[in-house]
Amino acid sequence: MNEWVGTKNKIYCVLGMHRSGTSLLGNILHTLGIPFGKNLIGANEHNKKGYWEDQEIVAIQDGLLIQLGLDWWKENSVDPYPKDFFLSPPLLNAQQKLKEVLSQRMEENGGVFGFKDPRTSRFLPIYRKI
């Protein structure tokens, strides 16, 4: 299944904002053999072929946005982070949860996992630490 991917222990992250083609790219990568897991947000009338977003990753990142008083769909979603945000308990907690989810998904999928959530573009510094 993952022969073309190369070595194991790789995470493929699709980065891009909402409505920029990230679901299409997630679908293509899945079709090429990169597992996106089984805990995905389902298709609906807004995205008939699916979002390719892991429910737990989305929930963790949504929680961080809420704690920041931001929304992914509003103009304030690009506001600067509060001072010391990257050392705050909510962020450190979310970072630990994301690390656990990614580790679990890697284990479930033979060391290769792909994920996509437009919110990740906002939280990329967290993933660099993970």
mmCIF file of N, CA and C in Angstrom:
data_model
loop_
_atom_site.group_PDB
_atom_site.id
_atom_site.type_symbol
_atom_site.label_atom_id
_atom_site.label_comp_id
_atom_site.label_asym_id
_atom_site.label_seq_id
_atom_site.Cartn_x
_atom_site.Cartn_y
_atom_site.Cartn_z
ATOM 1 N N MET A 1 0.810 -1.190 0.000
ATOM 2 C CA MET A 1 0.000 0.000 0.000
ATOM 3 C C MET A 1 0.859 1.262 0.000
ATOM 4 N N ASN A 2 1.919 1.317 0.784
ATOM 5 C CA ASN A 2 2.725 2.527 0.896
ATOM 6 C C ASN A 2 4.088 2.390 0.230
ATOM 7 N N GLU A 3 4.206 1.513 -0.747
ATOM 8 C CA GLU A 3 5.505 1.248 -1.344
ATOM 9 C C GLU A 3 6.148 2.496 -1.934
ATOM 10 N N TRP A 4 5.373 3.327 -2.579
ATOM 11 C CA TRP A 4 5.926 4.506 -3.235
ATOM 12 C C TRP A 4 6.344 5.582 -2.249
ATOM 13 N N VAL A 5 5.858 5.509 -1.006
ATOM 14 C CA VAL A 5 6.100 6.551 -0.024
ATOM 15 C C VAL A 5 7.549 6.540 0.455
ATOM 16 N N GLY A 6 8.206 5.403 0.418
ATOM 17 C CA GLY A 6 9.588 5.332 0.884
ATOM 18 C C GLY A 6 9.634 4.826 2.302
ATOM 19 N N THR A 7 10.499 5.419 3.102
ATOM 20 C CA THR A 7 10.682 4.947 4.464
ATOM 21 C C THR A 7 9.456 5.237 5.314
ATOM 22 N N LYS A 8 9.339 4.467 6.388
ATOM 23 C CA LYS A 8 8.217 4.658 7.302
ATOM 24 C C LYS A 8 8.502 5.829 8.232
ATOM 25 N N ASN A 9 7.590 6.033 9.149
ATOM 26 C CA ASN A 9 7.667 7.122 10.106
ATOM 27 C C ASN A 9 7.662 8.479 9.415
ATOM 28 N N LYS A 10 6.685 8.629 8.532
ATOM 29 C CA LYS A 10 6.483 9.901 7.846
ATOM 30 C C LYS A 10 5.061 10.369 8.067
ATOM 31 N N ILE A 11 4.943 11.660 8.287
ATOM 32 C CA ILE A 11 3.637 12.293 8.360
ATOM 33 C C ILE A 11 3.560 13.290 7.217
ATOM 34 N N TYR A 12 2.500 13.169 6.442
ATOM 35 C CA TYR A 12 2.263 14.087 5.333
ATOM 36 C C TYR A 12 1.145 15.036 5.748
ATOM 37 N N CYS A 13 1.440 16.321 5.753
ATOM 38 C CA CYS A 13 0.474 17.327 6.179
ATOM 39 C C CYS A 13 0.144 18.229 4.990
ATOM 40 N N VAL A 14 -1.123 18.304 4.661
ATOM 41 C CA VAL A 14 -1.587 19.187 3.597
ATOM 42 C C VAL A 14 -1.860 20.555 4.218
ATOM 43 N N LEU A 15 -1.125 21.556 3.765
ATOM 44 C CA LEU A 15 -1.302 22.915 4.280
ATOM 45 C C LEU A 15 -2.001 23.787 3.254
ATOM 46 N N GLY A 16 -2.912 24.593 3.711
ATOM 47 C CA GLY A 16 -3.633 25.527 2.867
ATOM 48 C C GLY A 16 -4.872 25.986 3.599
ATOM 49 N N MET A 17 -5.339 27.141 3.246
ATOM 50 C CA MET A 17 -6.514 27.691 3.900
ATOM 51 C C MET A 17 -7.788 27.091 3.307
ATOM 52 N N HIS A 18 -8.899 27.375 3.942
ATOM 53 C CA HIS A 18 -10.204 26.876 3.519
ATOM 54 C C HIS A 18 -10.495 27.278 2.082
ATOM 55 N N ARG A 19 -11.149 26.378 1.385
ATOM 56 C CA ARG A 19 -11.586 26.606 0.005
ATOM 57 C C ARG A 19 -10.407 26.841 -0.940
ATOM 58 N N SER A 20 -9.274 26.206 -0.646
ATOM 59 C CA SER A 20 -8.096 26.393 -1.498
ATOM 60 C C SER A 20 -7.674 25.120 -2.215
ATOM 61 N N GLY A 21 -8.497 24.071 -2.132
ATOM 62 C CA GLY A 21 -8.175 22.822 -2.805
ATOM 63 C C GLY A 21 -7.533 21.773 -1.917
ATOM 64 N N THR A 22 -7.529 21.999 -0.589
ATOM 65 C CA THR A 22 -6.884 21.040 0.302
ATOM 66 C C THR A 22 -7.625 19.707 0.364
ATOM 67 N N SER A 23 -8.952 19.730 0.254
ATOM 68 C CA SER A 23 -9.704 18.469 0.257
ATOM 69 C C SER A 23 -9.383 17.655 -0.992
ATOM 70 N N LEU A 24 -9.284 18.321 -2.110
ATOM 71 C CA LEU A 24 -8.904 17.642 -3.351
ATOM 72 C C LEU A 24 -7.533 17.004 -3.204
ATOM 73 N N LEU A 25 -6.578 17.742 -2.670
ATOM 74 C CA LEU A 25 -5.227 17.193 -2.503
ATOM 75 C C LEU A 25 -5.234 16.039 -1.501
ATOM 76 N N GLY A 26 -5.995 16.158 -0.419
ATOM 77 C CA GLY A 26 -6.109 15.056 0.536
ATOM 78 C C GLY A 26 -6.647 13.808 -0.130
ATOM 79 N N ASN A 27 -7.673 13.960 -0.958
ATOM 80 C CA ASN A 27 -8.254 12.834 -1.684
ATOM 81 C C ASN A 27 -7.230 12.211 -2.628
ATOM 82 N N ILE A 28 -6.481 13.038 -3.330
ATOM 83 C CA ILE A 28 -5.457 12.529 -4.258
ATOM 84 C C ILE A 28 -4.392 11.740 -3.496
ATOM 85 N N LEU A 29 -3.891 12.291 -2.397
ATOM 86 C CA LEU A 29 -2.858 11.597 -1.616
ATOM 87 C C LEU A 29 -3.378 10.275 -1.067
ATOM 88 N N HIS A 30 -4.614 10.263 -0.598
ATOM 89 C CA HIS A 30 -5.222 9.023 -0.112
ATOM 90 C C HIS A 30 -5.314 8.008 -1.250
ATOM 91 N N THR A 31 -5.735 8.453 -2.408
ATOM 92 C CA THR A 31 -5.845 7.567 -3.573
ATOM 93 C C THR A 31 -4.482 6.986 -3.954
ATOM 94 N N LEU A 32 -3.423 7.768 -3.741
ATOM 95 C CA LEU A 32 -2.065 7.308 -4.055
ATOM 96 C C LEU A 32 -1.482 6.399 -2.975
ATOM 97 N N GLY A 33 -2.207 6.222 -1.866
ATOM 98 C CA GLY A 33 -1.773 5.255 -0.861
ATOM 99 C C GLY A 33 -1.378 5.810 0.483
ATOM 100 N N ILE A 34 -1.490 7.096 0.698
ATOM 101 C CA ILE A 34 -1.188 7.643 2.012
ATOM 102 C C ILE A 34 -2.449 7.554 2.867
ATOM 103 N N PRO A 35 -2.392 6.824 3.972
ATOM 104 C CA PRO A 35 -3.585 6.670 4.807
ATOM 105 C C PRO A 35 -3.899 7.938 5.590
ATOM 106 N N PHE A 36 -5.155 8.325 5.574
ATOM 107 C CA PHE A 36 -5.625 9.471 6.338
ATOM 108 C C PHE A 36 -6.433 9.024 7.550
ATOM 109 N N GLY A 37 -6.477 7.750 7.805
ATOM 110 C CA GLY A 37 -7.167 7.227 8.971
ATOM 111 C C GLY A 37 -8.653 7.030 8.740
ATOM 112 N N LYS A 38 -9.326 6.588 9.806
ATOM 113 C CA LYS A 38 -10.746 6.254 9.725
ATOM 114 C C LYS A 38 -11.614 7.224 10.504
ATOM 115 N N ASN A 39 -11.009 8.187 11.162
ATOM 116 C CA ASN A 39 -11.729 9.112 12.029
ATOM 117 C C ASN A 39 -11.960 10.443 11.314
ATOM 118 N N LEU A 40 -12.467 10.363 10.081
ATOM 119 C CA LEU A 40 -12.587 11.550 9.241
ATOM 120 C C LEU A 40 -13.966 12.192 9.330
ATOM 121 N N ILE A 41 -13.991 13.506 9.162
ATOM 122 C CA ILE A 41 -15.256 14.221 9.029
ATOM 123 C C ILE A 41 -15.884 13.779 7.709
ATOM 124 N N GLY A 42 -17.139 13.434 7.740
ATOM 125 C CA GLY A 42 -17.811 12.903 6.561
ATOM 126 C C GLY A 42 -18.143 13.953 5.511
ATOM 127 N N ALA A 43 -18.455 13.456 4.344
ATOM 128 C CA ALA A 43 -18.880 14.320 3.246
ATOM 129 C C ALA A 43 -20.243 14.914 3.569
ATOM 130 N N ASN A 44 -20.533 16.052 2.947
ATOM 131 C CA ASN A 44 -21.853 16.662 3.080
ATOM 132 C C ASN A 44 -22.138 17.484 1.827
ATOM 133 N N GLU A 45 -23.200 18.286 1.871
ATOM 134 C CA GLU A 45 -23.574 19.042 0.678
ATOM 135 C C GLU A 45 -22.541 20.097 0.292
ATOM 136 N N HIS A 46 -21.679 20.502 1.223
ATOM 137 C CA HIS A 46 -20.664 21.504 0.931
ATOM 138 C C HIS A 46 -19.385 20.888 0.354
ATOM 139 N N ASN A 47 -19.179 19.613 0.616
ATOM 140 C CA ASN A 47 -17.988 18.927 0.130
ATOM 141 C C ASN A 47 -18.370 17.466 -0.096
ATOM 142 N N LYS A 48 -18.892 17.186 -1.268
ATOM 143 C CA LYS A 48 -19.515 15.883 -1.553
ATOM 144 C C LYS A 48 -18.549 14.704 -1.569
ATOM 145 N N LYS A 49 -17.251 14.952 -1.738
ATOM 146 C CA LYS A 49 -16.282 13.851 -1.744
ATOM 147 C C LYS A 49 -15.511 13.749 -0.439
ATOM 148 N N GLY A 50 -15.877 14.568 0.524
ATOM 149 C CA GLY A 50 -15.260 14.491 1.847
ATOM 150 C C GLY A 50 -14.220 15.563 2.077
ATOM 151 N N TYR A 51 -13.963 15.801 3.357
ATOM 152 C CA TYR A 51 -13.028 16.846 3.769
ATOM 153 C C TYR A 51 -11.617 16.318 4.012
ATOM 154 N N TRP A 52 -11.492 15.030 4.312
ATOM 155 C CA TRP A 52 -10.203 14.404 4.611
ATOM 156 C C TRP A 52 -9.577 15.017 5.862
ATOM 157 N N GLU A 53 -10.437 15.381 6.823
ATOM 158 C CA GLU A 53 -9.975 15.984 8.068
ATOM 159 C C GLU A 53 -10.243 15.035 9.234
ATOM 160 N N ASP A 54 -9.223 14.780 10.026
ATOM 161 C CA ASP A 54 -9.329 13.939 11.208
ATOM 162 C C ASP A 54 -10.125 14.687 12.282
ATOM 163 N N GLN A 55 -11.173 14.051 12.785
ATOM 164 C CA GLN A 55 -12.059 14.702 13.746
ATOM 165 C C GLN A 55 -11.334 15.160 15.009
ATOM 166 N N GLU A 56 -10.408 14.361 15.518
ATOM 167 C CA GLU A 56 -9.705 14.732 16.750
ATOM 168 C C GLU A 56 -8.755 15.902 16.532
ATOM 169 N N ILE A 57 -8.047 15.896 15.421
ATOM 170 C CA ILE A 57 -7.130 17.002 15.133
ATOM 171 C C ILE A 57 -7.911 18.297 14.983
ATOM 172 N N VAL A 58 -9.024 18.251 14.269
ATOM 173 C CA VAL A 58 -9.875 19.431 14.098
ATOM 174 C C VAL A 58 -10.376 19.923 15.452
ATOM 175 N N ALA A 59 -10.833 19.015 16.312
ATOM 176 C CA ALA A 59 -11.367 19.402 17.620
ATOM 177 C C ALA A 59 -10.303 20.079 18.485
ATOM 178 N N ILE A 60 -9.094 19.550 18.471
ATOM 179 C CA ILE A 60 -8.013 20.145 19.268
ATOM 180 C C ILE A 60 -7.693 21.543 18.758
ATOM 181 N N GLN A 61 -7.595 21.678 17.450
ATOM 182 C CA GLN A 61 -7.238 22.981 16.888
ATOM 183 C C GLN A 61 -8.382 23.984 17.021
ATOM 184 N N ASP A 62 -9.616 23.527 16.891
ATOM 185 C CA ASP A 62 -10.763 24.405 17.140
ATOM 186 C C ASP A 62 -10.758 24.897 18.589
ATOM 187 N N GLY A 63 -10.439 23.993 19.508
ATOM 188 C CA GLY A 63 -10.368 24.377 20.920
ATOM 189 C C GLY A 63 -9.348 25.470 21.167
ATOM 190 N N LEU A 64 -8.216 25.380 20.508
ATOM 191 C CA LEU A 64 -7.205 26.432 20.644
ATOM 192 C C LEU A 64 -7.710 27.760 20.099
ATOM 193 N N LEU A 65 -8.360 27.722 18.957
ATOM 194 C CA LEU A 65 -8.906 28.957 18.391
ATOM 195 C C LEU A 65 -9.922 29.589 19.341
ATOM 196 N N ILE A 66 -10.775 28.758 19.930
ATOM 197 C CA ILE A 66 -11.774 29.260 20.869
ATOM 198 C C ILE A 66 -11.094 29.922 22.063
ATOM 199 N N GLN A 67 -10.035 29.280 22.584
ATOM 200 C CA GLN A 67 -9.323 29.851 23.720
ATOM 201 C C GLN A 67 -8.648 31.174 23.362
ATOM 202 N N LEU A 68 -8.320 31.352 22.093
ATOM 203 C CA LEU A 68 -7.737 32.608 21.632
ATOM 204 C C LEU A 68 -8.799 33.650 21.295
ATOM 205 N N GLY A 69 -10.061 33.230 21.304
ATOM 206 C CA GLY A 69 -11.136 34.131 20.916
ATOM 207 C C GLY A 69 -11.187 34.363 19.417
ATOM 208 N N LEU A 70 -10.728 33.371 18.641
ATOM 209 C CA LEU A 70 -10.670 33.483 17.190
ATOM 210 C C LEU A 70 -11.614 32.473 16.547
ATOM 211 N N ASP A 71 -11.983 32.746 15.321
ATOM 212 C CA ASP A 71 -12.790 31.827 14.528
ATOM 213 C C ASP A 71 -12.090 31.605 13.201
ATOM 214 N N TRP A 72 -12.112 30.401 12.682
ATOM 215 C CA TRP A 72 -11.406 30.130 11.423
ATOM 216 C C TRP A 72 -12.086 30.780 10.232
ATOM 217 N N TRP A 73 -13.347 31.131 10.363
ATOM 218 C CA TRP A 73 -14.088 31.647 9.217
ATOM 219 C C TRP A 73 -14.215 33.174 9.222
ATOM 220 N N LYS A 74 -13.658 33.849 10.221
ATOM 221 C CA LYS A 74 -13.794 35.300 10.303
ATOM 222 C C LYS A 74 -12.451 35.992 10.069
ATOM 223 N N GLU A 75 -12.520 37.283 9.837
ATOM 224 C CA GLU A 75 -11.303 38.062 9.584
ATOM 225 C C GLU A 75 -10.320 37.988 10.738
ATOM 226 N N ASN A 76 -10.802 37.843 11.977
ATOM 227 C CA ASN A 76 -9.906 37.851 13.127
ATOM 228 C C ASN A 76 -9.049 36.589 13.222
ATOM 229 N N SER A 77 -9.257 35.633 12.331
ATOM 230 C CA SER A 77 -8.491 34.384 12.398
ATOM 231 C C SER A 77 -7.008 34.591 12.109
ATOM 232 N N VAL A 78 -6.640 35.753 11.599
ATOM 233 C CA VAL A 78 -5.223 36.013 11.332
ATOM 234 C C VAL A 78 -4.628 36.994 12.338
ATOM 235 N N ASP A 79 -5.378 37.324 13.390
ATOM 236 C CA ASP A 79 -4.839 38.202 14.422
ATOM 237 C C ASP A 79 -3.581 37.578 15.028
ATOM 238 N N PRO A 80 -2.678 38.423 15.517
ATOM 239 C CA PRO A 80 -1.458 37.875 16.142
ATOM 240 C C PRO A 80 -1.783 37.058 17.390
ATOM 241 N N TYR A 81 -0.882 36.155 17.714
ATOM 242 C CA TYR A 81 -1.034 35.392 18.947
ATOM 243 C C TYR A 81 -0.813 36.317 20.138
ATOM 244 N N PRO A 82 -1.483 36.030 21.253
ATOM 245 C CA PRO A 82 -1.198 36.800 22.469
ATOM 246 C C PRO A 82 0.238 36.561 22.919
ATOM 247 N N LYS A 83 0.761 37.509 23.667
ATOM 248 C CA LYS A 83 2.115 37.378 24.203
ATOM 249 C C LYS A 83 2.217 36.091 25.028
ATOM 250 N N ASP A 84 3.305 35.381 24.879
ATOM 251 C CA ASP A 84 3.586 34.138 25.609
ATOM 252 C C ASP A 84 2.624 33.003 25.291
ATOM 253 N N PHE A 85 1.898 33.107 24.176
ATOM 254 C CA PHE A 85 0.953 32.059 23.806
ATOM 255 C C PHE A 85 1.618 30.696 23.689
ATOM 256 N N PHE A 86 2.827 30.650 23.125
ATOM 257 C CA PHE A 86 3.478 29.370 22.879
ATOM 258 C C PHE A 86 4.042 28.737 24.145
ATOM 259 N N LEU A 87 3.913 29.430 25.266
ATOM 260 C CA LEU A 87 4.303 28.856 26.550
ATOM 261 C C LEU A 87 3.098 28.664 27.469
ATOM 262 N N SER A 88 1.900 28.962 26.964
ATOM 263 C CA SER A 88 0.693 28.910 27.790
ATOM 264 C C SER A 88 0.248 27.467 28.034
ATOM 265 N N PRO A 89 -0.357 27.210 29.199
ATOM 266 C CA PRO A 89 -0.860 25.858 29.485
ATOM 267 C C PRO A 89 -1.839 25.328 28.435
ATOM 268 N N PRO A 90 -2.793 26.147 27.923
ATOM 269 C CA PRO A 90 -3.686 25.599 26.901
ATOM 270 C C PRO A 90 -2.934 25.121 25.651
ATOM 271 N N LEU A 91 -1.940 25.890 25.229
ATOM 272 C CA LEU A 91 -1.187 25.480 24.050
ATOM 273 C C LEU A 91 -0.364 24.225 24.336
ATOM 274 N N LEU A 92 0.303 24.190 25.465
ATOM 275 C CA LEU A 92 1.114 23.018 25.797
ATOM 276 C C LEU A 92 0.247 21.772 25.922
ATOM 277 N N ASN A 93 -0.955 21.927 26.466
ATOM 278 C CA ASN A 93 -1.893 20.810 26.559
ATOM 279 C C ASN A 93 -2.315 20.338 25.171
ATOM 280 N N ALA A 94 -2.668 21.287 24.307
ATOM 281 C CA ALA A 94 -3.067 20.934 22.939
ATOM 282 C C ALA A 94 -1.908 20.285 22.188
ATOM 283 N N GLN A 95 -0.723 20.788 22.386
ATOM 284 C CA GLN A 95 0.455 20.216 21.730
ATOM 285 C C GLN A 95 0.652 18.764 22.151
ATOM 286 N N GLN A 96 0.476 18.472 23.433
ATOM 287 C CA GLN A 96 0.601 17.101 23.914
ATOM 288 C C GLN A 96 -0.482 16.210 23.323
ATOM 289 N N LYS A 97 -1.715 16.719 23.267
ATOM 290 C CA LYS A 97 -2.819 15.945 22.684
ATOM 291 C C LYS A 97 -2.551 15.660 21.204
ATOM 292 N N LEU A 98 -2.077 16.659 20.467
ATOM 293 C CA LEU A 98 -1.774 16.460 19.046
ATOM 294 C C LEU A 98 -0.674 15.421 18.873
ATOM 295 N N LYS A 99 0.324 15.477 19.716
ATOM 296 C CA LYS A 99 1.413 14.496 19.648
ATOM 297 C C LYS A 99 0.870 13.082 19.868
ATOM 298 N N GLU A 100 -0.026 12.935 20.838
ATOM 299 C CA GLU A 100 -0.616 11.624 21.116
ATOM 300 C C GLU A 100 -1.465 11.135 19.947
ATOM 301 N N VAL A 101 -2.277 12.019 19.379
ATOM 302 C CA VAL A 101 -3.127 11.638 18.242
ATOM 303 C C VAL A 101 -2.260 11.238 17.053
ATOM 304 N N LEU A 102 -1.251 12.029 16.743
ATOM 305 C CA LEU A 102 -0.386 11.707 15.605
ATOM 306 C C LEU A 102 0.358 10.391 15.826
ATOM 307 N N SER A 103 0.838 10.172 17.039
ATOM 308 C CA SER A 103 1.516 8.901 17.346
ATOM 309 C C SER A 103 0.569 7.722 17.182
ATOM 310 N N GLN A 104 -0.654 7.886 17.663
ATOM 311 C CA GLN A 104 -1.653 6.822 17.539
ATOM 312 C C GLN A 104 -1.958 6.546 16.070
ATOM 313 N N ARG A 105 -2.150 7.600 15.292
ATOM 314 C CA ARG A 105 -2.452 7.415 13.870
ATOM 315 C C ARG A 105 -1.281 6.758 13.131
ATOM 316 N N MET A 106 -0.072 7.120 13.496
ATOM 317 C CA MET A 106 1.102 6.495 12.874
ATOM 318 C C MET A 106 1.111 4.989 13.179
ATOM 319 N N GLU A 107 0.839 4.656 14.421
ATOM 320 C CA GLU A 107 0.818 3.248 14.821
ATOM 321 C C GLU A 107 -0.289 2.498 14.088
ATOM 322 N N GLU A 108 -1.465 3.094 13.982
ATOM 323 C CA GLU A 108 -2.599 2.457 13.320
ATOM 324 C C GLU A 108 -2.359 2.238 11.824
ATOM 325 N N ASN A 109 -1.498 3.059 11.231
ATOM 326 C CA ASN A 109 -1.324 3.039 9.780
ATOM 327 C C ASN A 109 0.076 2.629 9.337
ATOM 328 N N GLY A 110 0.742 1.841 10.147
ATOM 329 C CA GLY A 110 2.024 1.286 9.742
ATOM 330 C C GLY A 110 3.144 2.300 9.598
ATOM 331 N N GLY A 111 3.091 3.389 10.356
ATOM 332 C CA GLY A 111 4.188 4.349 10.346
ATOM 333 C C GLY A 111 4.075 5.443 9.304
ATOM 334 N N VAL A 112 2.975 5.482 8.579
ATOM 335 C CA VAL A 112 2.758 6.533 7.585
ATOM 336 C C VAL A 112 1.346 7.079 7.788
ATOM 337 N N PHE A 113 1.239 8.389 7.828
ATOM 338 C CA PHE A 113 -0.063 9.001 8.058
ATOM 339 C C PHE A 113 -0.128 10.350 7.368
ATOM 340 N N GLY A 114 -1.270 10.648 6.797
ATOM 341 C CA GLY A 114 -1.500 11.953 6.200
ATOM 342 C C GLY A 114 -2.665 12.625 6.888
ATOM 343 N N PHE A 115 -2.591 13.930 7.017
ATOM 344 C CA PHE A 115 -3.727 14.654 7.567
ATOM 345 C C PHE A 115 -3.813 16.031 6.935
ATOM 346 N N LYS A 116 -4.999 16.580 7.077
ATOM 347 C CA LYS A 116 -5.285 17.875 6.487
ATOM 348 C C LYS A 116 -6.319 18.561 7.353
ATOM 349 N N ASP A 117 -6.038 19.778 7.699
ATOM 350 C CA ASP A 117 -6.980 20.638 8.396
ATOM 351 C C ASP A 117 -6.503 22.057 8.142
ATOM 352 N N PRO A 118 -7.298 22.872 7.485
ATOM 353 C CA PRO A 118 -6.839 24.231 7.198
ATOM 354 C C PRO A 118 -6.378 24.999 8.436
ATOM 355 N N ARG A 119 -6.889 24.654 9.615
ATOM 356 C CA ARG A 119 -6.457 25.319 10.842
ATOM 357 C C ARG A 119 -4.972 25.091 11.112
ATOM 358 N N THR A 120 -4.425 24.022 10.570
ATOM 359 C CA THR A 120 -3.015 23.695 10.777
ATOM 360 C C THR A 120 -2.119 24.813 10.267
ATOM 361 N N SER A 121 -2.535 25.507 9.225
ATOM 362 C CA SER A 121 -1.749 26.628 8.720
ATOM 363 C C SER A 121 -1.534 27.672 9.811
ATOM 364 N N ARG A 122 -2.515 27.819 10.652
ATOM 365 C CA ARG A 122 -2.437 28.791 11.752
ATOM 366 C C ARG A 122 -1.546 28.300 12.885
ATOM 367 N N PHE A 123 -1.464 26.988 13.042
ATOM 368 C CA PHE A 123 -0.741 26.411 14.182
ATOM 369 C C PHE A 123 0.530 25.675 13.778
ATOM 370 N N LEU A 124 1.080 25.975 12.641
ATOM 371 C CA LEU A 124 2.276 25.282 12.171
ATOM 372 C C LEU A 124 3.432 25.309 13.180
ATOM 373 N N PRO A 125 3.654 26.398 13.918
ATOM 374 C CA PRO A 125 4.745 26.364 14.913
ATOM 375 C C PRO A 125 4.610 25.245 15.936
ATOM 376 N N ILE A 126 3.379 24.863 16.261
ATOM 377 C CA ILE A 126 3.165 23.760 17.202
ATOM 378 C C ILE A 126 3.705 22.461 16.615
ATOM 379 N N TYR A 127 3.415 22.234 15.357
ATOM 380 C CA TYR A 127 3.826 20.990 14.710
ATOM 381 C C TYR A 127 5.340 20.925 14.529
ATOM 382 N N ARG A 128 5.964 22.035 14.372
ATOM 383 C CA ARG A 128 7.429 22.039 14.253
ATOM 384 C C ARG A 128 8.061 21.501 15.536
ATOM 385 N N LYS A 129 7.436 21.794 16.676
ATOM 386 C CA LYS A 129 7.943 21.284 17.959
ATOM 387 C C LYS A 129 7.635 19.804 18.134
ATOM 388 N N ILE A 130 6.497 19.375 17.610
ATOM 389 C CA ILE A 130 6.117 17.963 17.720
ATOM 390 C C ILE A 130 7.067 17.136 16.888
#
